[in-house]
């Protein structure tokens, strides 16, 4: 594999400020992985120094909905057919398959229409492997996206989604317990960057999970909410985030707006969500 195709979903619905969201996402990707990153036609293309490590890290970049390790070939029918056949034969020898389909999307209008190309590539694979085409729920789906080059892949890895962390400004996260960490992750998913306010009276450890999802702010130890409030304002935070849930909501005594992402989530569901993200 040579390149990673990264897709975003919610960002595509933005209007005039869409470019700001895309640029923030691109910056976050650059901080997460080593390699060349470029943006083109609703996709982000990453040419990583380390493919396996980059795939692991990109799954936790907010704003991405899926990624695919792909081959990049010339945008001509012979090169595309050869690479699709390579993937089919490689999959057949490694783990086998009985049915397959070809899914092709093109912005390059010099080639034949997509349905004709799909049939032509599919016919070649049937001839060479003896396997059957199945359009619904096939064992193997080989996808081709054609723009300046053709990108061929057979794997689609789900990511965390949301919008890029940092696009909506800063918030102070009051780190008191495991629930605080989950509240921070949910806030990052909605575009916040975090200033971690570590209460000295509480045990810590789970906050390292925030770093895996791209939170790179320093940890600031505070003795109480008054100090946390002062530091939040100094750091330019627009709100304070807590891990309070419905049954323990209370006034925390800050002059800033208070965000409680877990207020509608049961303790059991919160614990389940935290374990999934770990």
Coordinates of N, CA, C and O in Angstrom, one line a residue, residues 46-228:
X46 N -3.1 10.8 2.5 CA -1.9 10.7 3.3 C -0.9 9.7 2.8 O -1.3 8.6 2.5
X47 N 0.3 10.2 2.6 CA 1.4 9.3 2.2 C 2.3 9.1 3.4 O 3.2 9.9 3.7
X48 N 2.0 8.0 4.2 CA 2.6 7.9 5.5 C 4.1 7.3 5.5 O 4.4 6.6 4.6
X49 N 4.8 7.7 6.5 CA 6.1 7.1 6.7 C 6.0 5.7 7.2 O 6.8 4.8 6.9
X50 N 5.0 5.5 8.0 CA 4.7 4.1 8.6 C 3.2 3.8 8.4 O 2.4 4.4 9.1
X51 N 2.9 2.9 7.5 CA 1.5 2.7 7.2 C 0.7 2.1 8.4 O -0.4 2.7 8.7
X52 N 1.2 1.1 9.1 CA 0.4 0.5 10.2 C 0.2 1.4 11.3 O -1.0 1.5 11.8
X53 N 1.2 2.2 11.7 CA 1.0 3.1 12.8 C 0.1 4.3 12.4 O -0.7 4.7 13.2
X54 N 0.2 4.7 11.2 CA -0.7 5.8 10.7 C -2.2 5.4 10.7 O -3.1 6.1 11.1
X55 N -2.4 4.2 10.3 CA -3.8 3.7 10.2 C -4.4 3.6 11.7 O -5.5 4.0 11.9
X56 N -3.6 3.2 12.6 CA -4.0 3.1 14.0 C -4.3 4.5 14.5 O -5.3 4.8 15.2
X57 N -3.5 5.5 14.2 CA -3.6 6.8 14.8 C -4.8 7.6 14.1 O -5.5 8.3 14.7
X58 N -5.0 7.4 12.8 CA -6.0 8.1 12.1 C -7.4 7.7 12.5 O -8.3 8.5 12.4
X59 N -7.6 6.5 13.0 CA -8.9 6.0 13.5 C -9.4 6.9 14.6 O -10.6 7.0 14.8
X60 N -8.5 7.6 15.3 CA -8.8 8.5 16.4 C -8.7 10.0 16.2 O -8.6 10.8 17.1
X61 N -8.7 10.3 14.9 CA -8.7 11.8 14.5 C -10.2 12.2 14.3 O -10.9 11.7 13.4
X62 N -10.6 13.1 15.2 CA -12.0 13.6 15.0 C -12.2 14.3 13.7 O -11.4 15.2 13.3
X63 N -13.3 14.0 13.1 CA -13.6 14.6 11.8 C -13.6 13.6 10.6 O -14.2 13.8 9.6
X64 N -12.8 12.5 10.8 CA -12.7 11.5 9.8 C -13.8 10.4 10.1 O -14.0 10.0 11.2
X65 N -14.4 10.0 9.0 CA -15.4 8.9 9.2 C -14.9 7.6 8.7 O -15.4 6.5 9.2
X66 N -14.0 7.5 7.8 CA -13.4 6.3 7.4 C -12.0 6.5 6.7 O -11.8 7.6 6.2
X67 N -11.2 5.5 6.6 CA -9.9 5.5 5.9 C -9.7 4.2 5.2 O -10.3 3.2 5.5
X68 N -9.0 4.3 4.1 CA -8.7 3.1 3.3 C -7.2 3.1 2.9 O -6.8 4.1 2.2
X69 N -6.4 2.1 3.2 CA -5.1 2.0 2.6 C -5.3 1.6 1.2 O -6.0 0.7 0.8
X70 N -4.6 2.3 0.3 CA -4.8 2.1 -1.2 C -3.5 2.1 -2.0 O -2.5 2.6 -1.5
X71 N -3.7 1.6 -3.2 CA -2.6 1.7 -4.2 C -2.9 2.8 -5.1 O -4.1 3.1 -5.5
X72 N -1.9 3.5 -5.5 CA -2.0 4.6 -6.5 C -1.4 4.2 -7.8 O -0.3 3.8 -7.9
X73 N -2.2 4.2 -8.9 CA -1.8 3.8 -10.2 C -2.2 4.9 -11.2 O -3.0 5.8 -11.0
X74 N -1.6 4.8 -12.4 CA -2.0 5.7 -13.5 C -3.5 5.6 -13.8 O -4.1 4.5 -13.7
X75 N -4.1 6.7 -14.2 CA -5.6 6.7 -14.4 C -5.9 6.2 -15.8 O -6.6 6.9 -16.6
X76 N -5.5 5.0 -16.2 CA -5.8 4.4 -17.5 C -6.4 3.0 -17.2 O -6.1 2.4 -16.2
X77 N -7.2 2.5 -18.1 CA -8.0 1.3 -17.8 C -7.0 0.1 -17.6 O -7.3 -0.8 -16.8
X78 N -5.9 0.0 -18.3 CA -5.1 -1.1 -18.2 C -4.4 -1.2 -16.8 O -4.3 -2.3 -16.2
X79 N -3.9 0.0 -16.3 CA -3.3 0.0 -15.0 C -4.3 -0.3 -13.9 O -4.0 -1.0 -13.0
X80 N -5.5 0.2 -14.1 CA -6.6 -0.1 -13.1 C -7.0 -1.6 -13.1 O -7.1 -2.2 -12.0
X81 N -7.1 -2.1 -14.3 CA -7.5 -3.6 -14.3 C -6.4 -4.4 -13.7 O -6.7 -5.4 -13.0
X82 N -5.1 -4.1 -14.0 CA -4.0 -4.9 -13.5 C -4.0 -4.9 -11.9 O -3.8 -5.9 -11.3
X83 N -4.2 -3.7 -11.4 CA -4.2 -3.6 -9.9 C -5.4 -4.3 -9.3 O -5.3 -4.9 -8.2
X84 N -6.6 -4.1 -9.9 CA -7.7 -4.8 -9.3 C -7.5 -6.3 -9.3 O -7.9 -7.0 -8.4
X85 N -7.0 -6.8 -10.4 CA -6.7 -8.3 -10.5 C -5.7 -8.7 -9.5 O -5.8 -9.8 -8.9
X86 N -4.6 -7.9 -9.3 CA -3.6 -8.2 -8.2 C -4.3 -8.3 -6.9 O -4.0 -9.3 -6.1
X87 N -5.2 -7.4 -6.5 CA -5.9 -7.4 -5.2 C -6.7 -8.7 -5.1 O -6.8 -9.4 -4.1
X88 N -7.5 -9.0 -6.2 CA -8.4 -10.2 -6.2 C -7.5 -11.5 -6.0 O -7.9 -12.3 -5.2
X89 N -6.5 -11.6 -6.8 CA -5.6 -12.8 -6.7 C -4.9 -12.9 -5.4 O -4.8 -14.0 -4.8
X90 N -4.5 -11.7 -4.8 CA -3.8 -11.7 -3.5 C -4.8 -12.1 -2.4 O -4.4 -12.9 -1.5
X91 N -6.0 -11.6 -2.5 CA -7.0 -12.0 -1.5 C -7.4 -13.5 -1.6 O -7.6 -14.2 -0.6
X92 N -7.5 -14.0 -2.8 CA -7.8 -15.4 -3.0 C -6.8 -16.3 -2.4 O -7.1 -17.3 -1.8
X93 N -5.5 -15.9 -2.6 CA -4.5 -16.8 -2.0 C -4.3 -16.7 -0.5 O -3.9 -17.6 0.2
X94 N -4.6 -15.5 0.0 CA -4.5 -15.3 1.5 C -5.6 -15.8 2.3 O -5.4 -16.5 3.3
X95 N -6.9 -15.5 1.9 CA -8.0 -15.9 2.7 C -9.2 -16.4 1.9 O -10.1 -17.0 2.5
X96 N -9.1 -16.3 0.6 CA -10.2 -16.8 -0.3 C -11.4 -15.9 -0.3 O -11.7 -15.1 0.6
X97 N -12.2 -16.1 -1.3 CA -13.5 -15.4 -1.5 C -14.3 -16.1 -2.5 O -13.7 -16.8 -3.4
X98 N -15.6 -16.1 -2.5 CA -16.5 -16.7 -3.4 C -17.2 -15.7 -4.4 O -17.4 -16.0 -5.5
X99 N -17.5 -14.5 -3.8 CA -18.2 -13.5 -4.6 C -17.4 -12.2 -4.4 O -16.7 -11.9 -3.4
X100 N -17.7 -11.3 -5.4 CA -17.0 -10.0 -5.4 C -17.8 -9.0 -6.1 O -18.7 -9.3 -6.9
X101 N -17.5 -7.7 -6.0 CA -18.0 -6.6 -6.8 C -17.0 -5.6 -7.0 O -16.0 -5.4 -6.2
X102 N -17.1 -4.8 -8.1 CA -16.3 -3.6 -8.3 C -17.1 -2.4 -8.2 O -18.2 -2.3 -8.7
X103 N -16.6 -1.4 -7.4 CA -17.3 -0.1 -7.2 C -16.3 1.0 -7.6 O -15.2 1.1 -7.1
X104 N -16.7 1.7 -8.7 CA -15.8 2.7 -9.3 C -16.5 4.0 -9.3 O -17.7 4.2 -9.7
X105 N -15.7 5.1 -8.9 CA -16.2 6.4 -9.0 C -15.1 7.3 -9.7 O -13.9 7.1 -9.4
X106 N -15.6 8.1 -10.6 CA -14.6 8.9 -11.3 C -15.0 10.3 -11.5 O -16.1 10.7 -11.6
X107 N -13.9 11.2 -11.4 CA -14.1 12.6 -11.8 C -13.4 12.9 -13.1 O -13.6 13.9 -13.7
X108 N -12.6 11.9 -13.5 CA -11.9 11.9 -14.8 C -12.8 11.5 -15.9 O -13.1 10.3 -16.0
X109 N -13.3 12.4 -16.7 CA -14.4 12.1 -17.7 C -13.8 11.6 -19.0 O -14.6 11.2 -19.9
X110 N -12.5 11.5 -19.1 CA -11.9 11.0 -20.4 C -12.1 9.5 -20.5 O -12.1 8.9 -21.6
X111 N -12.3 8.8 -19.4 CA -12.5 7.3 -19.4 C -14.0 7.0 -19.7 O -14.9 7.9 -19.7
X112 N -14.3 5.7 -19.9 CA -15.6 5.3 -20.1 C -16.5 5.6 -18.9 O -16.0 5.8 -17.8
X113 N -17.8 5.5 -19.0 CA -18.7 5.7 -17.9 C -18.4 4.6 -16.8 O -18.0 3.5 -17.1
X114 N -18.7 4.9 -15.6 CA -18.3 4.0 -14.5 C -18.9 2.6 -14.6 O -18.3 1.6 -14.4
X115 N -20.2 2.5 -14.9 CA -20.8 1.2 -15.1 C -20.1 0.3 -16.1 O -19.9 -0.9 -15.9
X116 N -19.7 0.9 -17.2 CA -18.9 0.1 -18.2 C -17.6 -0.3 -17.7 O -17.2 -1.5 -18.0
X117 N -16.9 0.6 -17.0 CA -15.6 0.2 -16.4 C -15.7 -0.9 -15.4 O -14.9 -1.9 -15.4
X118 N -16.8 -0.8 -14.6 CA -17.0 -1.9 -13.6 C -17.2 -3.2 -14.2 O -16.7 -4.2 -13.8
X119 N -18.0 -3.3 -15.3 CA -18.3 -4.5 -16.0 C -17.0 -5.1 -16.6 O -16.8 -6.3 -16.6
X120 N -16.2 -4.2 -17.2 CA -15.0 -4.6 -17.9 C -14.0 -5.2 -16.9 O -13.4 -6.3 -17.1
X121 N -13.8 -4.6 -15.7 CA -12.9 -5.0 -14.7 C -13.4 -6.3 -14.1 O -12.7 -7.3 -13.9
X122 N -14.8 -6.4 -13.8 CA -15.4 -7.5 -13.2 C -15.2 -8.8 -14.1 O -15.0 -9.9 -13.7
X123 N -15.4 -8.5 -15.4 CA -15.3 -9.7 -16.4 C -13.9 -10.2 -16.4 O -13.7 -11.5 -16.5
X124 N -12.9 -9.4 -16.2 CA -11.5 -9.9 -16.2 C -11.3 -10.7 -15.0 O -10.6 -11.8 -15.0
X125 N -11.8 -10.3 -13.8 CA -11.6 -11.1 -12.6 C -12.3 -12.4 -12.6 O -11.8 -13.4 -12.2
X126 N -13.5 -12.4 -13.2 CA -14.3 -13.6 -13.4 C -13.5 -14.6 -14.2 O -13.4 -15.8 -13.9
X127 N -12.9 -14.1 -15.3 CA -12.2 -14.9 -16.2 C -10.9 -15.5 -15.6 O -10.6 -16.7 -15.7
X128 N -10.2 -14.7 -14.8 CA -8.9 -15.2 -14.2 C -9.1 -16.0 -12.9 O -8.3 -16.8 -12.6
X129 N -10.2 -15.7 -12.1 CA -10.3 -16.4 -10.9 C -11.5 -17.4 -10.8 O -11.5 -18.3 -10.0
X130 N -12.5 -17.3 -11.7 CA -13.6 -18.2 -11.7 C -14.6 -17.8 -10.7 O -15.6 -18.6 -10.5
X131 N -14.5 -16.7 -10.0 CA -15.4 -16.3 -8.9 C -16.6 -15.5 -9.5 O -16.5 -15.0 -10.6
X132 N -17.7 -15.4 -8.7 CA -18.9 -14.8 -9.2 C -19.1 -13.3 -8.7 O -18.6 -13.0 -7.6
X133 N -19.7 -12.5 -9.5 CA -20.1 -11.2 -9.2 C -21.3 -11.2 -8.3 O -22.3 -11.9 -8.6
X134 N -21.3 -10.5 -7.2 CA -22.5 -10.3 -6.3 C -22.5 -8.9 -5.9 O -21.7 -8.4 -5.1
X135 N -23.6 -8.2 -6.3 CA -23.6 -6.7 -6.0 C -24.0 -6.4 -4.6 O -23.6 -5.4 -4.0
X136 N -24.7 -7.3 -3.9 CA -25.2 -7.1 -2.5 C -24.5 -8.0 -1.6 O -24.5 -9.2 -1.7
X137 N -23.7 -7.4 -0.6 CA -23.0 -8.2 0.4 C -22.0 -9.2 -0.2 O -22.1 -10.4 0.1
X138 N -21.1 -8.8 -1.1 CA -20.1 -9.7 -1.6 C -19.0 -10.0 -0.5 O -18.9 -9.3 0.4
X139 N -18.3 -11.1 -0.8 CA -17.2 -11.4 0.1 C -16.1 -10.4 0.0 O -15.4 -10.1 1.0
X140 N -15.9 -9.9 -1.2 CA -14.8 -8.9 -1.5 C -15.3 -7.8 -2.3 O -16.0 -8.0 -3.3
X141 N -15.1 -6.6 -1.9 CA -15.4 -5.4 -2.7 C -14.1 -4.6 -3.0 O -13.4 -4.2 -2.1
X142 N -13.9 -4.5 -4.3 CA -12.7 -3.7 -4.7 C -13.2 -2.4 -5.2 O -14.0 -2.3 -6.1
X143 N -12.7 -1.3 -4.6 CA -13.1 0.0 -5.0 C -12.1 0.8 -5.7 O -10.9 0.6 -5.5
X144 N -12.5 1.6 -6.6 CA -11.6 2.5 -7.4 C -12.1 3.9 -7.4 O -13.3 4.1 -7.7
X145 N -11.3 4.8 -7.1 CA -11.6 6.2 -7.1 C -10.6 6.9 -8.1 O -9.4 6.8 -7.9
X146 N -11.1 7.5 -9.1 CA -10.3 8.1 -10.2 C -10.4 9.6 -10.2 O -11.5 10.2 -10.3
X147 N -9.3 10.3 -10.1 CA -9.2 11.7 -10.3 C -7.9 12.0 -11.1 O -7.9 11.6 -12.3
X148 N -6.9 12.6 -10.6 CA -5.7 12.8 -11.3 C -5.0 11.4 -11.5 O -4.3 11.2 -12.5
X149 N -5.1 10.5 -10.5 CA -4.7 9.2 -10.6 C -5.8 8.2 -10.2 O -6.9 8.7 -9.8
X150 N -5.6 6.9 -10.2 CA -6.6 6.0 -9.8 C -6.1 5.4 -8.5 O -4.9 5.0 -8.3
X151 N -7.0 5.3 -7.5 CA -6.7 4.8 -6.2 C -7.6 3.6 -6.0 O -8.8 3.6 -6.0
X152 N -6.9 2.4 -5.8 CA -7.5 1.1 -5.7 C -7.4 0.5 -4.3 O -6.3 0.5 -3.8
X153 N -8.5 0.1 -3.7 CA -8.4 -0.5 -2.4 C -9.6 -1.4 -2.2 O -10.6 -1.5 -2.9
X154 N -9.5 -2.2 -1.1 CA -10.5 -3.2 -0.8 C -10.9 -3.2 0.7 O -11.6 -4.1 1.2
X155 N -10.4 -2.2 1.4 CA -10.6 -2.1 2.9 C -11.1 -0.7 3.2 O -10.6 0.3 2.7
X156 N -12.1 -0.7 4.1 CA -12.6 0.6 4.6 C -12.7 0.5 6.1 O -13.5 -0.3 6.7
X157 N -11.9 1.3 6.8 CA -11.8 1.3 8.3 C -12.6 2.4 8.9 O -12.3 3.6 8.5
X158 N -13.5 2.2 9.8 CA -14.3 3.2 10.4 C -13.4 4.0 11.4 O -12.6 3.5 12.1
X159 N -13.8 5.3 11.4 CA -13.1 6.3 12.3 C -14.1 6.9 13.3 O -15.3 6.5 13.2
X160 N -13.7 7.8 14.1 CA -14.6 8.3 15.2 C -15.6 9.4 14.7 O -16.6 9.6 15.4
X161 N -15.4 10.0 13.5 CA -16.4 10.9 13.0 C -16.3 12.3 13.8 O -15.3 12.7 14.3
X162 N -17.5 13.0 13.7 CA -17.5 14.3 14.4 C -17.0 15.4 13.5 O -16.9 15.3 12.3
X163 N -16.5 16.5 14.1 CA -15.8 17.6 13.4 C -14.5 17.8 14.0 O -14.2 17.3 15.1
X164 N -13.6 18.4 13.3 CA -12.2 18.5 13.8 C -12.0 19.2 15.2 O -12.6 20.3 15.4
X165 N -11.3 18.6 16.1 CA -11.0 19.2 17.4 C -10.3 20.5 17.2 O -9.3 20.6 16.4
X166 N -10.7 21.5 17.8 CA -10.0 22.8 17.8 C -10.8 23.9 16.9 O -10.5 25.1 17.1
X167 N -11.7 23.4 16.1 CA -12.4 24.4 15.2 C -13.4 25.3 15.9 O -13.7 26.4 15.5
X168 N -13.9 24.8 17.1 CA -14.8 25.6 17.9 C -14.2 26.4 19.0 O -14.9 26.9 19.9
X169 N -12.9 26.3 19.1 CA -12.2 27.1 20.2 C -11.9 26.2 21.4 O -12.1 25.0 21.4
X170 N -11.4 26.9 22.5 CA -11.0 26.2 23.7 C -12.0 26.1 24.8 O -12.9 26.9 24.9
X171 N -11.9 25.0 25.6 CA -12.7 24.8 26.8 C -11.8 24.2 27.8 O -10.9 23.4 27.5
X172 N -12.1 24.5 29.1 CA -11.3 23.9 30.2 C -12.0 22.7 30.6 O -13.2 22.7 30.9
X173 N -11.3 21.5 30.7 CA -11.9 20.3 31.1 C -11.5 20.0 32.6 O -10.3 19.9 32.9
X174 N -12.4 20.0 33.5 CA -12.2 19.7 34.9 C -12.0 18.2 35.1 O -13.0 17.5 35.0
X175 N -10.8 17.8 35.2 CA -10.5 16.3 35.3 C -10.6 15.9 36.8 O -9.8 16.2 37.6
X176 N -11.7 15.2 37.0 CA -12.0 14.7 38.4 C -12.1 13.1 38.4 O -11.8 12.6 39.5
X177 N -12.5 12.5 37.3 CA -12.7 11.0 37.3 C -12.7 10.5 35.9 O -12.5 11.3 35.0
X178 N -13.0 9.3 35.7 CA -13.1 8.7 34.4 C -14.2 9.3 33.5 O -14.0 9.5 32.3
X179 N -15.3 9.7 34.2 CA -16.3 10.3 33.4 C -15.9 11.7 32.8 O -16.3 12.1 31.7
X180 N -15.0 12.4 33.5 CA -14.5 13.6 33.0 C -13.7 13.4 31.7 O -13.8 14.2 30.7
X181 N -13.0 12.3 31.6 CA -12.3 12.0 30.4 C -13.2 11.8 29.2 O -13.0 12.3 28.1
X182 N -14.3 11.0 29.4 CA -15.3 10.8 28.4 C -16.0 12.1 28.0 O -16.2 12.3 26.8
X183 N -16.3 12.9 29.0 CA -16.9 14.2 28.6 C -15.9 15.0 27.7 O -16.3 15.7 26.8
X184 N -14.6 14.9 28.0 CA -13.6 15.6 27.2 C -13.6 15.1 25.8 O -13.5 15.9 24.8
X185 N -13.7 13.8 25.6 CA -13.7 13.2 24.3 C -14.9 13.6 23.5 O -14.8 13.9 22.3
X186 N -16.0 13.6 24.1 CA -17.3 14.0 23.4 C -17.2 15.5 23.0 O -17.7 15.9 22.0
X187 N -16.6 16.3 23.9 CA -16.4 17.8 23.5 C -15.5 17.9 22.4 O -15.7 18.8 21.5
X188 N -14.4 17.1 22.4 CA -13.4 17.2 21.2 C -14.1 16.8 19.9 O -13.9 17.3 18.9
X189 N -15.0 15.8 20.0 CA -15.7 15.3 18.9 C -16.6 16.4 18.3 O -16.9 16.4 17.1
X190 N -17.0 17.4 19.1 CA -17.8 18.5 18.6 C -17.0 19.7 18.4 O -17.5 20.8 18.3
X191 N -15.7 19.6 18.3 CA -14.8 20.7 17.8 C -14.0 21.4 18.8 O -13.4 22.4 18.5
X192 N -14.1 21.0 20.1 CA -13.4 21.8 21.2 C -11.9 21.3 21.3 O -11.6 20.1 21.1
X193 N -11.0 22.2 21.6 CA -9.7 21.9 22.0 C -9.7 22.1 23.5 O -10.5 22.9 24.0
X194 N -8.9 21.3 24.3 CA -9.1 21.3 25.7 C -7.9 21.8 26.5 O -6.7 21.6 26.0
X195 N -8.1 22.5 27.6 CA -7.1 22.8 28.6 C -7.4 21.9 29.8 O -8.5 21.9 30.3
X196 N -6.5 21.0 30.1 CA -6.8 20.0 31.2 C -6.5 20.6 32.5 O -5.4 21.0 32.9
X197 N -7.6 20.7 33.3 CA -7.5 21.2 34.7 C -7.6 20.1 35.7 O -8.6 19.6 35.9
X198 N -6.4 19.7 36.2 CA -6.3 18.5 37.1 C -6.5 18.9 38.5 O -5.7 19.6 39.1
X199 N -7.6 18.5 39.1 CA -7.9 18.7 40.5 C -6.9 17.9 41.4 O -6.9 16.7 41.2
X200 N -6.2 18.5 42.2 CA -5.2 17.8 43.0 C -5.7 16.8 44.0 O -5.1 15.9 44.4
X201 N -7.0 17.0 44.3 CA -7.6 16.1 45.3 C -8.1 14.8 44.7 O -8.7 14.0 45.5
X202 N -8.0 14.6 43.4 CA -8.6 13.4 42.8 C -7.5 12.6 42.1 O -6.5 13.2 41.6
X203 N -7.6 11.3 42.0 CA -6.6 10.4 41.3 C -6.8 10.6 39.8 O -7.9 10.9 39.3
X204 N -5.7 10.4 39.1 CA -5.7 10.6 37.6 C -5.1 9.4 37.0 O -4.7 8.4 37.6
X205 N -5.0 9.4 35.7 CA -4.5 8.3 34.9 C -5.2 8.1 33.6 O -4.5 7.9 32.5
X206 N -6.5 8.1 33.6 CA -7.3 7.9 32.3 C -7.1 9.1 31.4 O -7.5 8.9 30.2
X207 N -6.6 10.2 31.8 CA -6.5 11.3 30.9 C -5.5 11.1 29.8 O -5.5 11.8 28.8
X208 N -4.7 10.1 29.9 CA -3.8 9.7 28.8 C -4.5 9.3 27.6 O -4.0 9.5 26.4
X209 N -5.8 8.9 27.7 CA -6.6 8.5 26.6 C -6.9 9.7 25.7 O -7.0 9.6 24.5
X210 N -7.0 10.9 26.3 CA -7.2 12.1 25.6 C -6.1 12.4 24.6 O -6.3 12.9 23.5
X211 N -4.9 12.1 25.0 CA -3.7 12.4 24.2 C -3.8 11.5 22.9 O -3.3 11.9 21.8
X212 N -4.3 10.2 23.1 CA -4.4 9.3 21.9 C -5.4 9.9 20.9 O -5.3 9.6 19.7
X213 N -6.3 10.7 21.3 CA -7.3 11.3 20.4 C -6.9 12.8 20.0 O -7.7 13.5 19.4
X214 N -5.6 13.1 20.2 CA -5.1 14.4 19.7 C -5.1 15.5 20.7 O -4.8 16.7 20.2
X215 N -5.4 15.3 21.9 CA -5.4 16.4 22.9 C -4.0 16.6 23.3 O -3.4 15.8 24.0
X216 N -3.4 17.8 23.0 CA -2.0 18.0 23.2 C -1.7 19.2 24.2 O -0.6 19.7 24.3
X217 N -2.8 19.6 24.9 CA -2.6 20.7 25.9 C -1.9 20.2 27.1 O -1.9 19.0 27.5
X218 N -1.2 21.1 27.8 CA -0.5 20.8 29.0 C -1.5 20.5 30.1 O -2.7 20.9 30.1
X219 N -1.0 19.7 31.1 CA -1.8 19.4 32.3 C -1.6 20.4 33.3 O -0.4 20.6 33.8
X220 N -2.6 21.1 33.8 CA -2.4 22.2 34.8 C -3.1 21.7 36.1 O -4.3 21.4 36.1
X221 N -2.3 21.6 37.1 CA -2.9 21.2 38.4 C -3.5 22.4 39.1 O -2.8 23.4 39.3
X222 N -4.7 22.2 39.6 CA -5.4 23.3 40.3 C -5.9 22.7 41.6 O -6.2 21.6 41.8
X223 N -6.0 23.6 42.6 CA -6.4 23.2 44.0 C -7.9 23.2 44.1 O -8.5 22.5 45.0
X224 N -8.6 24.1 43.4 CA -10.1 24.2 43.5 C -10.7 24.8 42.3 O -10.0 25.2 41.3
X225 N -12.0 24.9 42.2 CA -12.7 25.4 41.1 C -12.4 26.9 40.8 O -12.4 27.4 39.7
X226 N -12.1 27.6 41.9 CA -11.8 29.1 41.8 C -10.5 29.2 40.9 O -10.5 30.1 40.0
X227 N -9.5 28.4 41.3 CA -8.3 28.5 40.5 C -8.5 28.0 39.1 O -7.9 28.6 38.1
X228 N -9.3 27.0 38.9 CA -9.6 26.4 37.6 C -10.3 27.5 36.7 O -10.0 27.6 35.5

